[in-house]
Amino acid sequence: RPNATVLFYWLDDPASHLWVIPPSGAPRYIRIAGEHEIQDAVQKHTQFILRARDPLSDNSREARQLYEMLVAPAAAKNEVYIVPDGVLNQLNWETLIAPGPDHYWIEDATISVIPSVSAAPVSRPRGSDRMLLVGDASPSSDGFGRLKFAGDEMTRIASLFPNGKTLRESGATPRSAAEAMKEEFGYIHFAAHASANRLRPLESAVILSSDSLSYKLYARDVVALPVKAKLVTLSACQAAGARSFKGEGLIGFAWAFLGAGAENVVATLWEVDDASTPQLMEQMYRQLRLGRTPAVALREAKLALLRSGTALRKPFFWGAFLHFQ
């Protein structure tokens, strides 16, 4: 793509490695900080965000340090694809602070994650624009209660896709979702709880309503499905995954849906705020209806919160969601 830059990272000690594939010209190799230094900064930065702090206004050292270590050597802007490694799979790159004057990197670039070295951004002919909505599930026996705002989220999105299909409450079961995903849908959206399994990542599950067999839609079940959607959105906690593998990235629902054939996936790194998510998701789908790509649509929705002048400007409220391709 004319303005796209790929950043490929490999973490190691005493130094890590970055390959920059620019829009034009030869790829470049850059030696960067060691894995332990990067890991320490990523963990502190993420914890800062999860405490609902604002790295920009609260003068976060790690948000600036990580930009200088990971991004500044590449001088990447506009459209950026990142192939992360190790702890970098747990980082929201948009929340790093760029200089001149200080601002979040999301204001300079549309950032997407390529989870696997064997994956590459692809664009297929546009198909159906129908929406499949799944969620607002009944409480489960394991203590997963009803998400207070999931119904509102689904109603907002459904209003933008009048010809879509909605599975909610007792109708939102793993079996009904799996059967529906075999149909032609351009967009698939889950508004539900999720559980990430670190030891066995493909046992990670979206929590739906119980049928005679289970209330969990497992990542291993998704991999076996023929998913033809342009975009799958997982508005569920830590749906991107909890464990990364060399050369494959985070193994979880983003990886599973991409492997099943989805062109784009939006998934979360951490627990999302149930109250603000409907606003973010509605804005993203409005942008999609205007013809934006999924990556640009998600970025525009995040920028709307960032520039809202309210508490929702903090990365905790918009930074959980990442675009995977």
XYZ file of C-alpha atoms in Angstrom:
325
model
C 0.000 0.000 0.000
C 1.401 3.403 -0.975
C 1.712 4.900 2.525
C 2.096 1.723 4.605
C 5.077 0.928 6.810
C 5.673 -2.477 8.419
C 7.541 -2.685 11.740
C 8.797 -6.185 12.547
C 10.148 -6.734 16.099
C 12.210 -9.522 17.621
C 12.975 -9.261 21.344
C 16.234 -10.516 22.826
C 18.965 -9.584 25.299
C 21.246 -7.700 25.469
C 19.624 -6.063 22.412
C 16.396 -6.493 20.442
C 15.863 -6.102 16.706
C 13.598 -4.015 14.497
C 13.167 -4.346 10.751
C 11.450 -1.435 9.030
C 9.791 -2.043 5.663
C 9.002 1.457 4.362
C 6.475 2.453 1.661
C 9.370 2.762 -0.779
C 13.052 1.954 -0.720
C 14.952 -0.868 0.930
C 14.076 -2.378 4.326
C 16.195 -1.194 7.252
C 17.516 -3.041 10.294
C 17.735 -1.191 13.630
C 19.210 -2.469 16.897
C 17.003 -1.438 19.840
C 16.825 -1.908 23.632
C 17.026 -5.328 25.254
C 13.999 -7.462 26.084
C 14.101 -6.980 29.855
C 14.196 -3.200 29.587
C 11.296 -3.213 27.112
C 9.303 -5.697 29.192
C 9.639 -3.592 32.343
C 8.481 -0.450 30.533
C 5.506 -2.178 28.851
C 4.255 -3.652 32.127
C 4.519 -0.322 33.963
C 2.838 1.534 31.097
C -0.071 -0.906 30.948
C -0.599 -0.802 34.708
C -0.593 3.011 34.553
C -3.428 2.889 32.002
C -5.396 0.230 33.894
C -5.451 2.526 36.927
C -7.406 4.962 34.700
C -4.480 7.367 34.630
C -3.850 9.627 31.648
C -0.214 9.146 30.514
C -0.292 12.420 28.600
C -1.527 14.717 31.365
C -0.032 12.695 34.235
C 3.471 12.789 32.720
C 4.079 9.074 32.236
C 7.774 8.291 31.783
C 7.169 4.865 30.227
C 4.775 6.141 27.517
C 7.540 8.442 26.250
C 10.333 5.932 26.829
C 8.588 3.222 24.812
C 7.991 5.581 21.900
C 11.660 6.554 21.865
C 12.814 2.919 22.077
C 10.342 1.292 19.674
C 8.910 3.854 17.271
C 11.175 6.892 16.947
C 13.992 4.950 15.189
C 11.541 3.956 12.442
C 9.996 7.432 11.985
C 6.731 5.713 10.993
C 3.508 7.642 10.387
C 0.311 7.373 8.326
C -0.521 3.658 7.929
C 1.531 1.338 10.146
C 1.441 -2.459 10.455
C 3.176 -3.952 13.470
C 4.428 -7.529 13.825
C 5.105 -7.664 17.587
C 7.039 -10.156 19.670
C 6.807 -11.271 23.284
C 5.481 -8.662 25.689
C 4.883 -6.267 22.777
C 1.768 -8.321 22.035
C 0.283 -6.837 25.232
C 0.977 -3.225 24.247
C -1.442 -0.740 22.767
C 0.922 1.198 20.539
C -1.533 4.063 20.039
C -1.124 5.078 23.692
C 2.602 5.854 23.375
C 3.499 9.532 23.581
C 5.173 11.142 20.574
C 7.004 14.480 20.851
C 6.579 17.851 19.175
C 4.427 18.785 21.141
C 3.572 15.696 23.185
C 0.619 13.714 21.826
C -0.528 10.119 21.550
C 0.834 8.239 18.541
C -2.745 7.459 17.449
C -2.916 11.080 16.253
C -0.087 10.411 13.773
C -0.940 6.963 12.460
C -3.540 4.304 11.766
C -2.019 1.308 13.527
C -2.817 -2.352 12.904
C -1.327 -5.527 14.349
C -0.319 -8.517 12.228
C -0.203 -11.312 14.838
C 1.716 -13.875 12.796
C 4.816 -13.752 10.622
C 2.912 -15.930 8.157
C 0.050 -13.440 7.938
C -0.135 -10.390 5.714
C -2.797 -7.732 5.173
C -5.137 -8.804 2.399
C -8.095 -7.153 0.745
C -10.868 -9.207 -0.768
C -13.793 -8.097 -2.942
C -16.563 -6.536 -0.894
C -19.333 -8.993 -0.142
C -22.369 -8.805 2.084
C -22.987 -5.777 4.302
C -25.265 -7.733 6.644
C -24.528 -7.693 10.368
C -24.664 -10.631 12.777
C -25.032 -9.475 16.388
C -24.492 -11.962 19.211
C -24.660 -11.183 22.917
C -26.552 -9.761 25.880
C -26.466 -13.352 27.108
C -28.294 -14.799 30.080
C -26.249 -15.121 33.304
C -24.151 -18.294 33.521
C -23.701 -20.721 36.387
C -20.034 -19.690 36.756
C -20.826 -16.201 37.948
C -20.783 -14.371 34.625
C -23.649 -11.915 35.163
C -25.521 -10.001 32.506
C -23.555 -7.084 31.067
C -25.573 -4.016 31.969
C -24.935 -2.117 28.740
C -24.572 -4.970 26.231
C -28.214 -4.659 25.199
C -27.792 -0.934 24.543
C -24.644 -1.633 22.514
C -26.451 -4.171 20.341
C -29.479 -1.905 19.855
C -27.293 0.996 18.708
C -25.437 -1.177 16.206
C -28.581 -2.919 14.957
C -30.097 0.458 14.051
C -27.254 0.945 11.551
C -27.776 -2.490 9.934
C -31.552 -2.947 9.498
C -31.131 -6.127 7.421
C -28.962 -7.866 9.993
C -29.561 -10.806 12.311
C -29.546 -10.593 16.105
C -29.007 -13.431 18.591
C -29.539 -12.188 22.124
C -30.545 -13.373 25.576
C -31.584 -17.075 25.504
C -31.119 -17.176 21.713
C -27.419 -16.282 21.943
C -26.013 -19.782 22.459
C -22.702 -21.203 21.215
C -24.536 -23.529 18.842
C -26.754 -20.810 17.334
C -23.762 -18.463 16.934
C -21.653 -21.130 15.214
C -24.481 -21.997 12.822
C -25.178 -18.346 12.019
C -21.523 -17.618 11.251
C -21.683 -20.092 8.366
C -23.998 -17.652 6.575
C -22.926 -14.637 4.511
C -22.316 -11.749 6.901
C -20.037 -8.825 6.205
C -19.820 -7.970 9.904
C -19.988 -10.120 13.044
C -20.174 -8.491 16.471
C -20.056 -10.133 19.914
C -21.124 -8.174 23.011
C -20.408 -10.612 25.814
C -18.086 -11.736 28.565
C -14.981 -13.666 27.594
C -12.465 -15.808 29.471
C -8.855 -16.044 28.321
C -7.046 -19.330 29.002
C -3.313 -18.705 29.325
C -2.260 -22.349 29.605
C -4.428 -23.563 26.706
C -5.199 -20.486 24.567
C -7.596 -22.275 22.205
C -9.727 -23.082 25.275
C -10.397 -19.348 25.619
C -14.121 -18.743 25.304
C -16.820 -16.174 24.665
C -19.487 -16.569 27.347
C -22.967 -16.919 25.846
C -26.334 -18.305 26.976
C -26.471 -21.977 27.863
C -27.873 -24.603 25.539
C -28.028 -28.336 26.217
C -24.254 -28.656 25.725
C -22.456 -25.514 26.890
C -22.522 -21.761 27.304
C -18.985 -21.279 25.938
C -17.972 -20.639 22.345
C -14.337 -21.785 22.300
C -11.566 -20.395 20.123
C -10.881 -23.948 18.920
C -14.469 -24.102 17.623
C -14.017 -20.851 15.722
C -10.886 -22.042 13.904
C -12.926 -24.818 12.271
C -15.580 -22.434 10.913
C -15.644 -20.855 7.430
C -15.833 -17.180 8.462
C -16.235 -14.857 5.470
C -16.758 -11.555 7.283
C -14.896 -8.359 6.426
C -14.826 -7.578 10.152
C -15.346 -9.542 13.357
C -15.563 -7.443 16.526
C -15.139 -8.997 19.957
C -16.493 -6.481 22.437
C -15.459 -8.727 25.306
C -12.743 -8.631 27.942
C -9.230 -9.742 26.921
C -10.551 -11.362 23.741
C -7.265 -10.851 21.872
C -5.599 -13.525 24.011
C -3.458 -13.975 27.110
C -0.391 -15.832 25.818
C 1.895 -15.185 22.878
C 4.037 -17.619 20.909
C 7.112 -16.890 18.816
C 6.095 -16.317 15.220
C 2.346 -16.485 15.955
C 1.639 -13.625 18.361
C -1.248 -13.718 20.819
C -3.231 -16.929 20.519
C -6.873 -16.221 21.237
C -9.990 -15.123 19.426
C -8.327 -12.589 17.122
C -5.916 -15.302 15.940
C -8.769 -17.835 15.656
C -11.067 -15.616 13.594
C -8.256 -14.541 11.266
C -7.352 -18.187 10.810
C -10.993 -19.004 10.061
C -11.043 -16.468 7.222
C -12.071 -13.098 8.676
C -10.408 -10.193 6.885
C -10.204 -7.924 9.959
C -10.683 -8.459 13.679
C -11.171 -5.916 16.459
C -10.456 -7.448 19.871
C -9.468 -6.329 23.356
C -6.285 -6.498 25.392
C -7.852 -5.894 28.788
C -11.183 -5.570 30.588
C -13.358 -3.049 28.778
C -15.589 -0.424 30.357
C -19.160 -1.607 29.834
C -20.633 1.907 30.029
C -18.396 3.625 27.426
C -18.077 0.730 24.973
C -21.523 1.221 23.309
C -20.522 4.779 22.375
C -17.179 3.661 20.946
C -18.693 0.789 18.980
C -21.553 2.867 17.576
C -19.087 5.481 16.361
C -16.887 2.827 14.749
C -19.784 1.325 12.799
C -21.000 4.758 11.724
C -17.562 5.327 10.231
C -17.722 1.950 8.494
C -21.077 2.879 6.967
C -19.399 6.000 5.581
C -16.950 3.787 3.695
C -13.970 3.852 6.064
C -11.793 0.769 6.415
C -12.077 -1.086 9.770
C -8.700 0.251 10.918
C -9.594 3.852 10.097
C -13.116 3.500 11.502
C -11.795 2.241 14.845
C -9.194 5.020 14.969
C -11.818 7.709 14.281
C -14.031 6.309 17.052
C -11.109 6.381 19.483
C -10.138 9.918 18.505
C -13.704 11.039 19.205
C -13.339 9.831 22.802
C -9.791 11.178 23.102
C -10.989 14.638 22.045
C -14.244 14.541 24.011
C -12.958 16.687 26.877
C -14.423 14.170 29.344
C -13.011 11.326 31.429
C -13.414 9.140 28.315
C -10.304 10.808 26.870
C -8.188 8.471 29.041
C -6.686 5.465 27.216
C -8.362 3.071 29.644
C -11.676 3.734 27.897
C -10.505 3.402 24.265
C -7.134 1.679 24.388
C -8.326 -1.877 25.074
C -9.450 -2.340 21.453
C -6.901 -3.212 18.773
C -7.264 -3.785 15.051
C -5.796 -7.084 13.824
C -5.295 -8.067 10.203
